[in-house]
Amino acid sequence: MKWKKFTIKTITDAEDIIISTLYDIGLEGAQIEDKIPLTPLEKEQMFVDILPDGPEDDGIAYLSFFVEENDANPVNTDEITANIRGELDELRNFMDVGEGTILVSETEDIDWINNWKQFFHQFYIDDLLVIPSWEEVEAKDKDKKILHIDPGTAFGTGMHETTQLCIRQLKKYITSETELLDVGTGSGILAIISLMYGIKHALGTDLDPCAVEAVRENMEANCIAPERFEMMIGNIITDKIVQDKVGYEKYDIVVANILADVLVPLTPVIVNQLKPGGVYITSGIIDNKEQTVRSALEAAGLEVVEVTYQGEWVSLTARK
């Protein structure tokens, strides 16, 4: 089996949002190539203790997407390339995506799903055990709080520092009466964990329609009742219809684990969804963007009440 490979030259700060956006046109399973050094956790997951010195990070990233091709299903490379270019042009309206050139090539078959299993194993986030479907819960862990989640077509397994920062902040602020809004919900991990810890209700928004199925599967895996977690697809930053459906001054907590360049335009919008006194938990912020996001929070009339760090990542928590 052969695959058409579409490779985008971009910048590291835009990796996540481009990958998420291109799900809208059916491109999944991104391969990321950049020069960002591995974190200690990533080295551990790859069974590597010491790496030779690599090239200095230049901020450039290559994102590759693969589309299956056969005689019965020829790939229209011109159409896909045009769709990618259109999505990149839309993103340029509110963020830097770098050069944005697109290279088309061909590659042989790859076992995407099973390749995940080499690297994703059960692990703890404080008292929470995160475990994929292909591993068993050991007897000693039966009484622990357990999140069942698999890597898939939507973001969020709990492995990344930004997700862990959000989880720890959520656990500080949620109560049994919490109404939660999760912007950029991805796999639903933040809302699902909040529901596991006892909040009343959650609503998630995402640009990617694949998030709906990912959330449904993860809800089922963790025995979350459907009425406790709603999903909505759309751009809450620019779409007034989405804003109206989400509702105003309705949420005790809004959590957004995205990127600084998206948090800046999101914040003056999302402040309207928060109840007076409500808490806004942000993450996905690289350390050199901390002041940029802080300024956006303060400009929207929010009070920054806590800043937490993990590795080179930052979470800012503010109150309305």
PDB file of C-alpha atoms in Angstrom:
ATOM      1  CA  MET A   1       0.000   0.000   0.000  1.00  0.00           C
ATOM      2  CA  LYS A   2       1.282   3.477  -0.872  1.00  0.00           C
ATOM      3  CA  TRP A   3       0.572   6.850   0.703  1.00  0.00           C
ATOM      4  CA  LYS A   4       0.798  10.403  -0.588  1.00  0.00           C
ATOM      5  CA  LYS A   5       2.798  12.500   1.840  1.00  0.00           C
ATOM      6  CA  PHE A   6       2.017  16.209   2.246  1.00  0.00           C
ATOM      7  CA  THR A   7       4.758  18.062   4.141  1.00  0.00           C
ATOM      8  CA  ILE A   8       4.280  21.622   5.405  1.00  0.00           C
ATOM      9  CA  LYS A   9       7.187  23.833   6.394  1.00  0.00           C
ATOM     10  CA  THR A  10       6.082  25.925   9.366  1.00  0.00           C
ATOM     11  CA  ILE A  11       7.293  27.076  12.793  1.00  0.00           C
ATOM     12  CA  THR A  12       7.285  25.129  16.052  1.00  0.00           C
ATOM     13  CA  ASP A  13       4.854  27.551  17.743  1.00  0.00           C
ATOM     14  CA  ALA A  14       2.240  26.752  15.087  1.00  0.00           C
ATOM     15  CA  GLU A  15       2.561  22.938  15.080  1.00  0.00           C
ATOM     16  CA  ASP A  16      -0.403  22.079  17.295  1.00  0.00           C
ATOM     17  CA  ILE A  17      -2.931  24.491  15.810  1.00  0.00           C
ATOM     18  CA  ILE A  18      -2.058  23.518  12.203  1.00  0.00           C
ATOM     19  CA  ILE A  19      -2.397  19.810  13.015  1.00  0.00           C
ATOM     20  CA  SER A  20      -5.750  20.415  14.678  1.00  0.00           C
ATOM     21  CA  THR A  21      -7.024  22.644  11.861  1.00  0.00           C
ATOM     22  CA  LEU A  22      -6.106  20.212   9.091  1.00  0.00           C
ATOM     23  CA  TYR A  23      -8.275  17.517  10.667  1.00  0.00           C
ATOM     24  CA  ASP A  24     -11.145  19.592   9.254  1.00  0.00           C
ATOM     25  CA  ILE A  25     -10.116  18.558   5.723  1.00  0.00           C
ATOM     26  CA  GLY A  26      -9.492  14.927   6.651  1.00  0.00           C
ATOM     27  CA  LEU A  27      -5.742  14.988   7.265  1.00  0.00           C
ATOM     28  CA  GLU A  28      -4.833  12.925  10.323  1.00  0.00           C
ATOM     29  CA  GLY A  29      -1.817  11.227  11.924  1.00  0.00           C
ATOM     30  CA  ALA A  30       0.691  14.044  11.640  1.00  0.00           C
ATOM     31  CA  GLN A  31       4.419  13.347  11.740  1.00  0.00           C
ATOM     32  CA  ILE A  32       6.365  16.201  13.354  1.00  0.00           C
ATOM     33  CA  GLU A  33      10.014  16.963  12.572  1.00  0.00           C
ATOM     34  CA  ASP A  34      11.696  19.796  14.478  1.00  0.00           C
ATOM     35  CA  LYS A  35      14.823  20.521  16.501  1.00  0.00           C
ATOM     36  CA  ILE A  36      13.182  21.002  19.889  1.00  0.00           C
ATOM     37  CA  PRO A  37      15.224  19.019  22.433  1.00  0.00           C
ATOM     38  CA  LEU A  38      13.494  16.054  24.063  1.00  0.00           C
ATOM     39  CA  THR A  39      12.247  16.558  27.599  1.00  0.00           C
ATOM     40  CA  PRO A  40      13.401  14.144  30.331  1.00  0.00           C
ATOM     41  CA  LEU A  41       9.977  12.447  30.195  1.00  0.00           C
ATOM     42  CA  GLU A  42      10.166  11.998  26.424  1.00  0.00           C
ATOM     43  CA  LYS A  43      13.634  10.472  26.770  1.00  0.00           C
ATOM     44  CA  GLU A  44      12.276   8.075  29.368  1.00  0.00           C
ATOM     45  CA  GLN A  45       9.361   7.066  27.121  1.00  0.00           C
ATOM     46  CA  MET A  46      11.809   6.410  24.276  1.00  0.00           C
ATOM     47  CA  PHE A  47      14.165   4.478  26.567  1.00  0.00           C
ATOM     48  CA  VAL A  48      16.935   7.031  25.986  1.00  0.00           C
ATOM     49  CA  ASP A  49      19.067   8.398  28.850  1.00  0.00           C
ATOM     50  CA  ILE A  50      21.697  10.451  27.039  1.00  0.00           C
ATOM     51  CA  LEU A  51      21.425  11.859  23.537  1.00  0.00           C
ATOM     52  CA  PRO A  52      24.289  13.291  21.510  1.00  0.00           C
ATOM     53  CA  ASP A  53      24.183  17.054  21.071  1.00  0.00           C
ATOM     54  CA  GLY A  54      21.850  17.899  18.234  1.00  0.00           C
ATOM     55  CA  PRO A  55      21.530  21.005  16.090  1.00  0.00           C
ATOM     56  CA  GLU A  56      20.344  24.188  17.770  1.00  0.00           C
ATOM     57  CA  ASP A  57      16.593  24.690  17.660  1.00  0.00           C
ATOM     58  CA  ASP A  58      15.871  27.085  14.797  1.00  0.00           C
ATOM     59  CA  GLY A  59      12.105  27.274  15.360  1.00  0.00           C
ATOM     60  CA  ILE A  60      11.376  25.510  12.057  1.00  0.00           C
ATOM     61  CA  ALA A  61       9.045  22.507  11.921  1.00  0.00           C
ATOM     62  CA  TYR A  62       7.967  20.105   9.190  1.00  0.00           C
ATOM     63  CA  LEU A  63       4.501  18.568   9.523  1.00  0.00           C
ATOM     64  CA  SER A  64       3.755  15.560   7.326  1.00  0.00           C
ATOM     65  CA  PHE A  65       0.304  14.111   6.640  1.00  0.00           C
ATOM     66  CA  PHE A  66      -0.379  10.839   4.821  1.00  0.00           C
ATOM     67  CA  VAL A  67      -3.260   9.944   2.497  1.00  0.00           C
ATOM     68  CA  GLU A  68      -3.742   6.343   1.324  1.00  0.00           C
ATOM     69  CA  GLU A  69      -3.586   5.817  -2.423  1.00  0.00           C
ATOM     70  CA  ASN A  70      -4.598   2.855  -4.561  1.00  0.00           C
ATOM     71  CA  ASP A  71      -6.026   2.195  -8.030  1.00  0.00           C
ATOM     72  CA  ALA A  72      -9.603   2.395  -6.784  1.00  0.00           C
ATOM     73  CA  ASN A  73      -8.927   5.551  -4.764  1.00  0.00           C
ATOM     74  CA  PRO A  74      -6.484   7.871  -6.569  1.00  0.00           C
ATOM     75  CA  VAL A  75      -5.410  10.909  -4.561  1.00  0.00           C
ATOM     76  CA  ASN A  76      -6.167  14.353  -5.983  1.00  0.00           C
ATOM     77  CA  THR A  77      -2.972  16.036  -4.823  1.00  0.00           C
ATOM     78  CA  ASP A  78      -3.876  19.406  -6.373  1.00  0.00           C
ATOM     79  CA  GLU A  79      -7.169  19.559  -4.485  1.00  0.00           C
ATOM     80  CA  ILE A  80      -5.636  18.551  -1.153  1.00  0.00           C
ATOM     81  CA  THR A  81      -2.761  20.989  -1.602  1.00  0.00           C
ATOM     82  CA  ALA A  82      -5.227  23.780  -2.361  1.00  0.00           C
ATOM     83  CA  ASN A  83      -7.264  22.903   0.735  1.00  0.00           C
ATOM     84  CA  ILE A  84      -4.141  22.918   2.922  1.00  0.00           C
ATOM     85  CA  ARG A  85      -3.121  26.279   1.505  1.00  0.00           C
ATOM     86  CA  GLY A  86      -6.598  27.656   2.207  1.00  0.00           C
ATOM     87  CA  GLU A  87      -6.485  26.517   5.847  1.00  0.00           C
ATOM     88  CA  LEU A  88      -3.012  28.029   6.300  1.00  0.00           C
ATOM     89  CA  ASP A  89      -4.212  31.327   4.824  1.00  0.00           C
ATOM     90  CA  GLU A  90      -7.081  31.371   7.346  1.00  0.00           C
ATOM     91  CA  LEU A  91      -4.666  30.772  10.224  1.00  0.00           C
ATOM     92  CA  ARG A  92      -2.453  33.630   9.034  1.00  0.00           C
ATOM     93  CA  ASN A  93      -5.274  36.019   9.963  1.00  0.00           C
ATOM     94  CA  PHE A  94      -4.480  35.597  13.659  1.00  0.00           C
ATOM     95  CA  MET A  95      -1.078  33.900  13.983  1.00  0.00           C
ATOM     96  CA  ASP A  96       2.313  33.336  12.353  1.00  0.00           C
ATOM     97  CA  VAL A  97       2.528  30.020  10.497  1.00  0.00           C
ATOM     98  CA  GLY A  98       5.973  30.579   9.025  1.00  0.00           C
ATOM     99  CA  GLU A  99       6.838  29.828   5.419  1.00  0.00           C
ATOM    100  CA  GLY A 100       3.854  27.539   4.836  1.00  0.00           C
ATOM    101  CA  THR A 101       5.253  25.794   1.756  1.00  0.00           C
ATOM    102  CA  ILE A 102       3.824  22.368   0.862  1.00  0.00           C
ATOM    103  CA  LEU A 103       5.820  19.453  -0.559  1.00  0.00           C
ATOM    104  CA  VAL A 104       4.064  16.385  -2.013  1.00  0.00           C
ATOM    105  CA  SER A 105       5.836  12.996  -2.127  1.00  0.00           C
ATOM    106  CA  GLU A 106       5.073   9.263  -1.864  1.00  0.00           C
ATOM    107  CA  THR A 107       5.867   6.741   0.867  1.00  0.00           C
ATOM    108  CA  GLU A 108       5.256   3.090   1.705  1.00  0.00           C
ATOM    109  CA  ASP A 109       2.718   1.686   4.152  1.00  0.00           C
ATOM    110  CA  ILE A 110       3.137   2.445   7.879  1.00  0.00           C
ATOM    111  CA  ASP A 111       1.346   0.821  10.844  1.00  0.00           C
ATOM    112  CA  TRP A 112       0.341   4.066  12.543  1.00  0.00           C
ATOM    113  CA  ILE A 113      -1.816   2.679  15.337  1.00  0.00           C
ATOM    114  CA  ASN A 114       0.537  -0.043  16.565  1.00  0.00           C
ATOM    115  CA  ASN A 115       3.543   2.275  16.387  1.00  0.00           C
ATOM    116  CA  TRP A 116       1.981   4.268  19.248  1.00  0.00           C
ATOM    117  CA  LYS A 117       2.180   1.204  21.488  1.00  0.00           C
ATOM    118  CA  GLN A 118       5.984   1.306  21.516  1.00  0.00           C
ATOM    119  CA  PHE A 119       5.986   4.629  23.324  1.00  0.00           C
ATOM    120  CA  PHE A 120       2.713   5.144  25.198  1.00  0.00           C
ATOM    121  CA  HIS A 121       2.580   3.260  28.488  1.00  0.00           C
ATOM    122  CA  GLN A 122       0.689   3.797  31.722  1.00  0.00           C
ATOM    123  CA  PHE A 123       1.962   6.593  33.938  1.00  0.00           C
ATOM    124  CA  TYR A 124       0.904   8.719  36.904  1.00  0.00           C
ATOM    125  CA  ILE A 125      -0.071  12.368  37.117  1.00  0.00           C
ATOM    126  CA  ASP A 126       0.153  12.743  40.897  1.00  0.00           C
ATOM    127  CA  ASP A 127      -2.601  10.419  42.222  1.00  0.00           C
ATOM    128  CA  LEU A 128      -4.167   9.746  38.800  1.00  0.00           C
ATOM    129  CA  LEU A 129      -3.148   6.664  36.800  1.00  0.00           C
ATOM    130  CA  VAL A 130      -3.367   7.159  33.020  1.00  0.00           C
ATOM    131  CA  ILE A 131      -3.519   3.891  31.098  1.00  0.00           C
ATOM    132  CA  PRO A 132      -4.077   2.906  27.433  1.00  0.00           C
ATOM    133  CA  SER A 133      -6.486   0.166  26.386  1.00  0.00           C
ATOM    134  CA  TRP A 134      -3.725  -2.328  25.518  1.00  0.00           C
ATOM    135  CA  GLU A 135      -2.323  -2.410  29.066  1.00  0.00           C
ATOM    136  CA  GLU A 136      -3.782  -4.052  32.177  1.00  0.00           C
ATOM    137  CA  VAL A 137      -4.397  -2.342  35.499  1.00  0.00           C
ATOM    138  CA  GLU A 138      -2.178  -4.043  38.051  1.00  0.00           C
ATOM    139  CA  ALA A 139      -3.694  -5.395  41.247  1.00  0.00           C
ATOM    140  CA  LYS A 140      -1.911  -2.774  43.369  1.00  0.00           C
ATOM    141  CA  ASP A 141      -3.583  -0.002  41.330  1.00  0.00           C
ATOM    142  CA  LYS A 142      -7.176  -1.280  41.413  1.00  0.00           C
ATOM    143  CA  ASP A 143      -8.187   1.215  44.108  1.00  0.00           C
ATOM    144  CA  LYS A 144      -6.575   4.212  42.349  1.00  0.00           C
ATOM    145  CA  LYS A 145      -8.386   6.838  40.304  1.00  0.00           C
ATOM    146  CA  ILE A 146      -7.795   5.696  36.721  1.00  0.00           C
ATOM    147  CA  LEU A 147      -8.133   7.500  33.403  1.00  0.00           C
ATOM    148  CA  HIS A 148      -8.487   5.181  30.397  1.00  0.00           C
ATOM    149  CA  ILE A 149      -7.327   6.948  27.235  1.00  0.00           C
ATOM    150  CA  ASP A 150      -5.611   6.059  23.956  1.00  0.00           C
ATOM    151  CA  PRO A 151      -3.575   8.213  21.593  1.00  0.00           C
ATOM    152  CA  GLY A 152      -5.816   8.855  18.622  1.00  0.00           C
ATOM    153  CA  THR A 153      -6.978  11.417  16.122  1.00  0.00           C
ATOM    154  CA  ALA A 154      -7.514  14.152  18.718  1.00  0.00           C
ATOM    155  CA  PHE A 155      -4.998  15.695  21.090  1.00  0.00           C
ATOM    156  CA  GLY A 156      -4.641  14.918  24.746  1.00  0.00           C
ATOM    157  CA  THR A 157      -3.265  11.879  26.575  1.00  0.00           C
ATOM    158  CA  GLY A 158      -1.946  13.684  29.651  1.00  0.00           C
ATOM    159  CA  MET A 159       1.700  13.131  28.734  1.00  0.00           C
ATOM    160  CA  HIS A 160       2.454  16.739  27.827  1.00  0.00           C
ATOM    161  CA  GLU A 161       3.521  19.256  30.476  1.00  0.00           C
ATOM    162  CA  THR A 162       0.800  21.726  29.458  1.00  0.00           C
ATOM    163  CA  THR A 163      -1.949  19.152  30.048  1.00  0.00           C
ATOM    164  CA  GLN A 164      -0.520  18.214  33.428  1.00  0.00           C
ATOM    165  CA  LEU A 165      -0.353  21.879  34.437  1.00  0.00           C
ATOM    166  CA  CYS A 166      -4.059  22.233  33.605  1.00  0.00           C
ATOM    167  CA  ILE A 167      -5.016  19.061  35.461  1.00  0.00           C
ATOM    168  CA  ARG A 168      -3.297  20.243  38.643  1.00  0.00           C
ATOM    169  CA  GLN A 169      -4.965  23.663  38.439  1.00  0.00           C
ATOM    170  CA  LEU A 170      -8.390  22.165  37.782  1.00  0.00           C
ATOM    171  CA  LYS A 171      -8.094  19.926  40.848  1.00  0.00           C
ATOM    172  CA  LYS A 172      -7.469  23.027  42.982  1.00  0.00           C
ATOM    173  CA  TYR A 173     -10.562  24.914  41.851  1.00  0.00           C
ATOM    174  CA  ILE A 174     -13.314  22.454  40.861  1.00  0.00           C
ATOM    175  CA  THR A 175     -16.237  21.658  43.165  1.00  0.00           C
ATOM    176  CA  SER A 176     -19.314  19.444  42.935  1.00  0.00           C
ATOM    177  CA  GLU A 177     -21.235  22.442  41.532  1.00  0.00           C
ATOM    178  CA  THR A 178     -18.713  23.434  38.864  1.00  0.00           C
ATOM    179  CA  GLU A 179     -19.917  24.202  35.354  1.00  0.00           C
ATOM    180  CA  LEU A 180     -16.827  23.809  33.148  1.00  0.00           C
ATOM    181  CA  LEU A 181     -16.097  25.096  29.652  1.00  0.00           C
ATOM    182  CA  ASP A 182     -13.137  23.393  27.922  1.00  0.00           C
ATOM    183  CA  VAL A 183     -12.030  25.378  24.856  1.00  0.00           C
ATOM    184  CA  GLY A 184     -10.046  23.294  22.373  1.00  0.00           C
ATOM    185  CA  THR A 185     -11.153  20.120  24.115  1.00  0.00           C
ATOM    186  CA  GLY A 186      -9.404  17.660  21.751  1.00  0.00           C
ATOM    187  CA  SER A 187      -9.700  14.200  23.299  1.00  0.00           C
ATOM    188  CA  GLY A 188     -11.773  15.643  26.155  1.00  0.00           C
ATOM    189  CA  ILE A 189      -9.157  14.697  28.728  1.00  0.00           C
ATOM    190  CA  LEU A 190      -9.434  17.856  30.867  1.00  0.00           C
ATOM    191  CA  ALA A 191     -13.215  17.789  31.048  1.00  0.00           C
ATOM    192  CA  ILE A 192     -13.326  14.020  31.587  1.00  0.00           C
ATOM    193  CA  ILE A 193     -10.836  14.207  34.460  1.00  0.00           C
ATOM    194  CA  SER A 194     -12.824  17.072  35.982  1.00  0.00           C
ATOM    195  CA  LEU A 195     -15.983  14.960  35.750  1.00  0.00           C
ATOM    196  CA  MET A 196     -14.143  12.032  37.348  1.00  0.00           C
ATOM    197  CA  TYR A 197     -13.242  14.336  40.238  1.00  0.00           C
ATOM    198  CA  GLY A 198     -16.870  15.267  40.648  1.00  0.00           C
ATOM    199  CA  ILE A 199     -17.838  18.440  38.780  1.00  0.00           C
ATOM    200  CA  LYS A 200     -21.480  18.928  37.828  1.00  0.00           C
ATOM    201  CA  HIS A 201     -21.268  19.398  34.043  1.00  0.00           C
ATOM    202  CA  ALA A 202     -18.848  20.176  31.204  1.00  0.00           C
ATOM    203  CA  LEU A 203     -19.095  21.608  27.703  1.00  0.00           C
ATOM    204  CA  GLY A 204     -16.253  21.305  25.219  1.00  0.00           C
ATOM    205  CA  THR A 205     -15.635  23.271  22.045  1.00  0.00           C
ATOM    206  CA  ASP A 206     -13.205  22.397  19.267  1.00  0.00           C
ATOM    207  CA  LEU A 207     -12.487  23.275  15.648  1.00  0.00           C
ATOM    208  CA  ASP A 208     -11.959  19.627  14.728  1.00  0.00           C
ATOM    209  CA  PRO A 209     -15.010  17.415  14.050  1.00  0.00           C
ATOM    210  CA  CYS A 210     -12.859  14.373  14.933  1.00  0.00           C
ATOM    211  CA  ALA A 211     -13.005  15.574  18.544  1.00  0.00           C
ATOM    212  CA  VAL A 212     -16.658  14.498  18.772  1.00  0.00           C
ATOM    213  CA  GLU A 213     -15.886  10.812  18.251  1.00  0.00           C
ATOM    214  CA  ALA A 214     -12.722  10.983  20.344  1.00  0.00           C
ATOM    215  CA  VAL A 215     -14.654  12.501  23.244  1.00  0.00           C
ATOM    216  CA  ARG A 216     -17.455   9.936  22.902  1.00  0.00           C
ATOM    217  CA  GLU A 217     -15.014   7.021  22.990  1.00  0.00           C
ATOM    218  CA  ASN A 218     -13.132   8.415  25.972  1.00  0.00           C
ATOM    219  CA  MET A 219     -16.357   9.139  27.845  1.00  0.00           C
ATOM    220  CA  GLU A 220     -17.449   5.526  27.350  1.00  0.00           C
ATOM    221  CA  ALA A 221     -14.047   4.204  28.406  1.00  0.00           C
ATOM    222  CA  ASN A 222     -14.305   6.189  31.641  1.00  0.00           C
ATOM    223  CA  CYS A 223     -18.025   5.581  32.312  1.00  0.00           C
ATOM    224  CA  ILE A 224     -19.022   9.243  31.937  1.00  0.00           C
ATOM    225  CA  ALA A 225     -22.774   9.659  31.386  1.00  0.00           C
ATOM    226  CA  PRO A 226     -23.555  11.418  28.055  1.00  0.00           C
ATOM    227  CA  GLU A 227     -25.636  14.144  29.677  1.00  0.00           C
ATOM    228  CA  ARG A 228     -22.670  15.297  31.787  1.00  0.00           C
ATOM    229  CA  PHE A 229     -20.432  16.330  28.864  1.00  0.00           C
ATOM    230  CA  GLU A 230     -21.636  18.163  25.743  1.00  0.00           C
ATOM    231  CA  MET A 231     -19.534  18.810  22.634  1.00  0.00           C
ATOM    232  CA  MET A 232     -19.771  21.713  20.204  1.00  0.00           C
ATOM    233  CA  ILE A 233     -17.787  22.175  16.987  1.00  0.00           C
ATOM    234  CA  GLY A 234     -16.964  25.712  15.905  1.00  0.00           C
ATOM    235  CA  ASN A 235     -14.692  28.707  16.415  1.00  0.00           C
ATOM    236  CA  ILE A 236     -15.705  30.444  19.613  1.00  0.00           C
ATOM    237  CA  ILE A 237     -13.284  33.313  18.889  1.00  0.00           C
ATOM    238  CA  THR A 238     -14.951  34.467  15.679  1.00  0.00           C
ATOM    239  CA  ASP A 239     -18.380  32.796  15.505  1.00  0.00           C
ATOM    240  CA  LYS A 240     -21.129  34.659  17.364  1.00  0.00           C
ATOM    241  CA  ILE A 241     -23.491  31.708  16.928  1.00  0.00           C
ATOM    242  CA  VAL A 242     -21.062  29.464  18.817  1.00  0.00           C
ATOM    243  CA  GLN A 243     -20.634  32.110  21.511  1.00  0.00           C
ATOM    244  CA  ASP A 244     -24.404  32.358  21.932  1.00  0.00           C
ATOM    245  CA  LYS A 245     -24.843  28.583  22.125  1.00  0.00           C
ATOM    246  CA  VAL A 246     -22.079  28.265  24.703  1.00  0.00           C
ATOM    247  CA  GLY A 247     -23.788  30.947  26.781  1.00  0.00           C
ATOM    248  CA  TYR A 248     -22.756  33.991  28.786  1.00  0.00           C
ATOM    249  CA  GLU A 249     -21.699  34.332  32.442  1.00  0.00           C
ATOM    250  CA  LYS A 250     -22.502  30.644  32.770  1.00  0.00           C
ATOM    251  CA  TYR A 251     -19.235  28.922  33.721  1.00  0.00           C
ATOM    252  CA  ASP A 252     -17.411  28.664  37.022  1.00  0.00           C
ATOM    253  CA  ILE A 253     -14.246  27.587  35.216  1.00  0.00           C
ATOM    254  CA  VAL A 254     -13.035  28.013  31.647  1.00  0.00           C
ATOM    255  CA  VAL A 255      -9.937  25.986  30.745  1.00  0.00           C
ATOM    256  CA  ALA A 256      -7.963  26.529  27.536  1.00  0.00           C
ATOM    257  CA  ASN A 257      -4.845  24.471  26.854  1.00  0.00           C
ATOM    258  CA  ILE A 258      -4.017  25.912  23.453  1.00  0.00           C
ATOM    259  CA  LEU A 259      -1.179  28.231  22.382  1.00  0.00           C
ATOM    260  CA  ALA A 260      -0.287  31.772  23.415  1.00  0.00           C
ATOM    261  CA  ASP A 261      -1.067  33.122  19.940  1.00  0.00           C
ATOM    262  CA  VAL A 262      -4.593  31.726  20.219  1.00  0.00           C
ATOM    263  CA  LEU A 263      -5.106  32.599  23.896  1.00  0.00           C
ATOM    264  CA  VAL A 264      -4.553  36.291  23.136  1.00  0.00           C
ATOM    265  CA  PRO A 265      -7.608  36.692  20.839  1.00  0.00           C
ATOM    266  CA  LEU A 266      -9.587  34.093  22.826  1.00  0.00           C
ATOM    267  CA  THR A 267      -9.350  35.847  26.195  1.00  0.00           C
ATOM    268  CA  PRO A 268     -11.464  38.991  25.531  1.00  0.00           C
ATOM    269  CA  VAL A 269     -14.154  36.701  24.110  1.00  0.00           C
ATOM    270  CA  ILE A 270     -14.131  34.006  26.759  1.00  0.00           C
ATOM    271  CA  VAL A 271     -14.310  36.473  29.640  1.00  0.00           C
ATOM    272  CA  ASN A 272     -17.964  36.894  28.695  1.00  0.00           C
ATOM    273  CA  GLN A 273     -18.664  33.200  29.239  1.00  0.00           C
ATOM    274  CA  LEU A 274     -17.274  33.279  32.791  1.00  0.00           C
ATOM    275  CA  LYS A 275     -19.458  33.948  35.799  1.00  0.00           C
ATOM    276  CA  PRO A 276     -18.395  36.887  37.990  1.00  0.00           C
ATOM    277  CA  GLY A 277     -15.722  35.397  40.232  1.00  0.00           C
ATOM    278  CA  GLY A 278     -15.137  32.592  37.743  1.00  0.00           C
ATOM    279  CA  VAL A 279     -11.688  31.118  37.118  1.00  0.00           C
ATOM    280  CA  TYR A 280      -9.870  31.029  33.775  1.00  0.00           C
ATOM    281  CA  ILE A 281      -7.096  28.406  33.530  1.00  0.00           C
ATOM    282  CA  THR A 282      -4.749  28.793  30.569  1.00  0.00           C
ATOM    283  CA  SER A 283      -1.838  26.667  29.414  1.00  0.00           C
ATOM    284  CA  GLY A 284       0.043  25.764  26.249  1.00  0.00           C
ATOM    285  CA  ILE A 285       2.224  28.804  26.925  1.00  0.00           C
ATOM    286  CA  ILE A 286       5.940  28.531  26.216  1.00  0.00           C
ATOM    287  CA  ASP A 287       7.909  30.409  28.876  1.00  0.00           C
ATOM    288  CA  ASN A 288       8.909  33.346  26.664  1.00  0.00           C
ATOM    289  CA  LYS A 289       5.211  34.021  25.948  1.00  0.00           C
ATOM    290  CA  GLU A 290       4.196  34.294  29.608  1.00  0.00           C
ATOM    291  CA  GLN A 291       4.079  38.104  29.658  1.00  0.00           C
ATOM    292  CA  THR A 292       2.158  38.205  26.366  1.00  0.00           C
ATOM    293  CA  VAL A 293      -0.645  36.079  27.807  1.00  0.00           C
ATOM    294  CA  ARG A 294      -0.549  37.869  31.170  1.00  0.00           C
ATOM    295  CA  SER A 295      -1.021  41.187  29.390  1.00  0.00           C
ATOM    296  CA  ALA A 296      -4.011  39.794  27.463  1.00  0.00           C
ATOM    297  CA  LEU A 297      -5.602  38.536  30.689  1.00  0.00           C
ATOM    298  CA  GLU A 298      -5.152  41.868  32.432  1.00  0.00           C
ATOM    299  CA  ALA A 299      -6.373  43.824  29.387  1.00  0.00           C
ATOM    300  CA  ALA A 300      -9.595  41.770  29.525  1.00  0.00           C
ATOM    301  CA  GLY A 301     -10.113  42.808  33.158  1.00  0.00           C
ATOM    302  CA  LEU A 302      -9.005  39.516  34.704  1.00  0.00           C
ATOM    303  CA  GLU A 303      -6.850  39.245  37.812  1.00  0.00           C
ATOM    304  CA  VAL A 304      -3.945  36.808  37.552  1.00  0.00           C
ATOM    305  CA  VAL A 305      -4.061  34.782  40.772  1.00  0.00           C
ATOM    306  CA  GLU A 306      -1.528  32.022  40.112  1.00  0.00           C
ATOM    307  CA  VAL A 307       1.311  31.149  37.741  1.00  0.00           C
ATOM    308  CA  THR A 308       2.671  27.594  37.638  1.00  0.00           C
ATOM    309  CA  TYR A 309       5.524  26.074  35.672  1.00  0.00           C
ATOM    310  CA  GLN A 310       6.603  22.684  34.379  1.00  0.00           C
ATOM    311  CA  GLY A 311       9.702  22.456  32.236  1.00  0.00           C
ATOM    312  CA  GLU A 312       9.588  25.346  29.765  1.00  0.00           C
ATOM    313  CA  TRP A 313       5.784  25.589  29.910  1.00  0.00           C
ATOM    314  CA  VAL A 314       3.584  27.991  31.858  1.00  0.00           C
ATOM    315  CA  SER A 315       0.004  27.984  33.135  1.00  0.00           C
ATOM    316  CA  LEU A 316      -1.663  31.249  34.131  1.00  0.00           C
ATOM    317  CA  THR A 317      -4.801  31.134  36.268  1.00  0.00           C
ATOM    318  CA  ALA A 318      -6.949  34.261  36.475  1.00  0.00           C
ATOM    319  CA  ARG A 319     -10.199  35.298  38.108  1.00  0.00           C
ATOM    320  CA  LYS A 320     -13.008  37.471  36.744  1.00  0.00           C
TER     321      LYS A 320
END
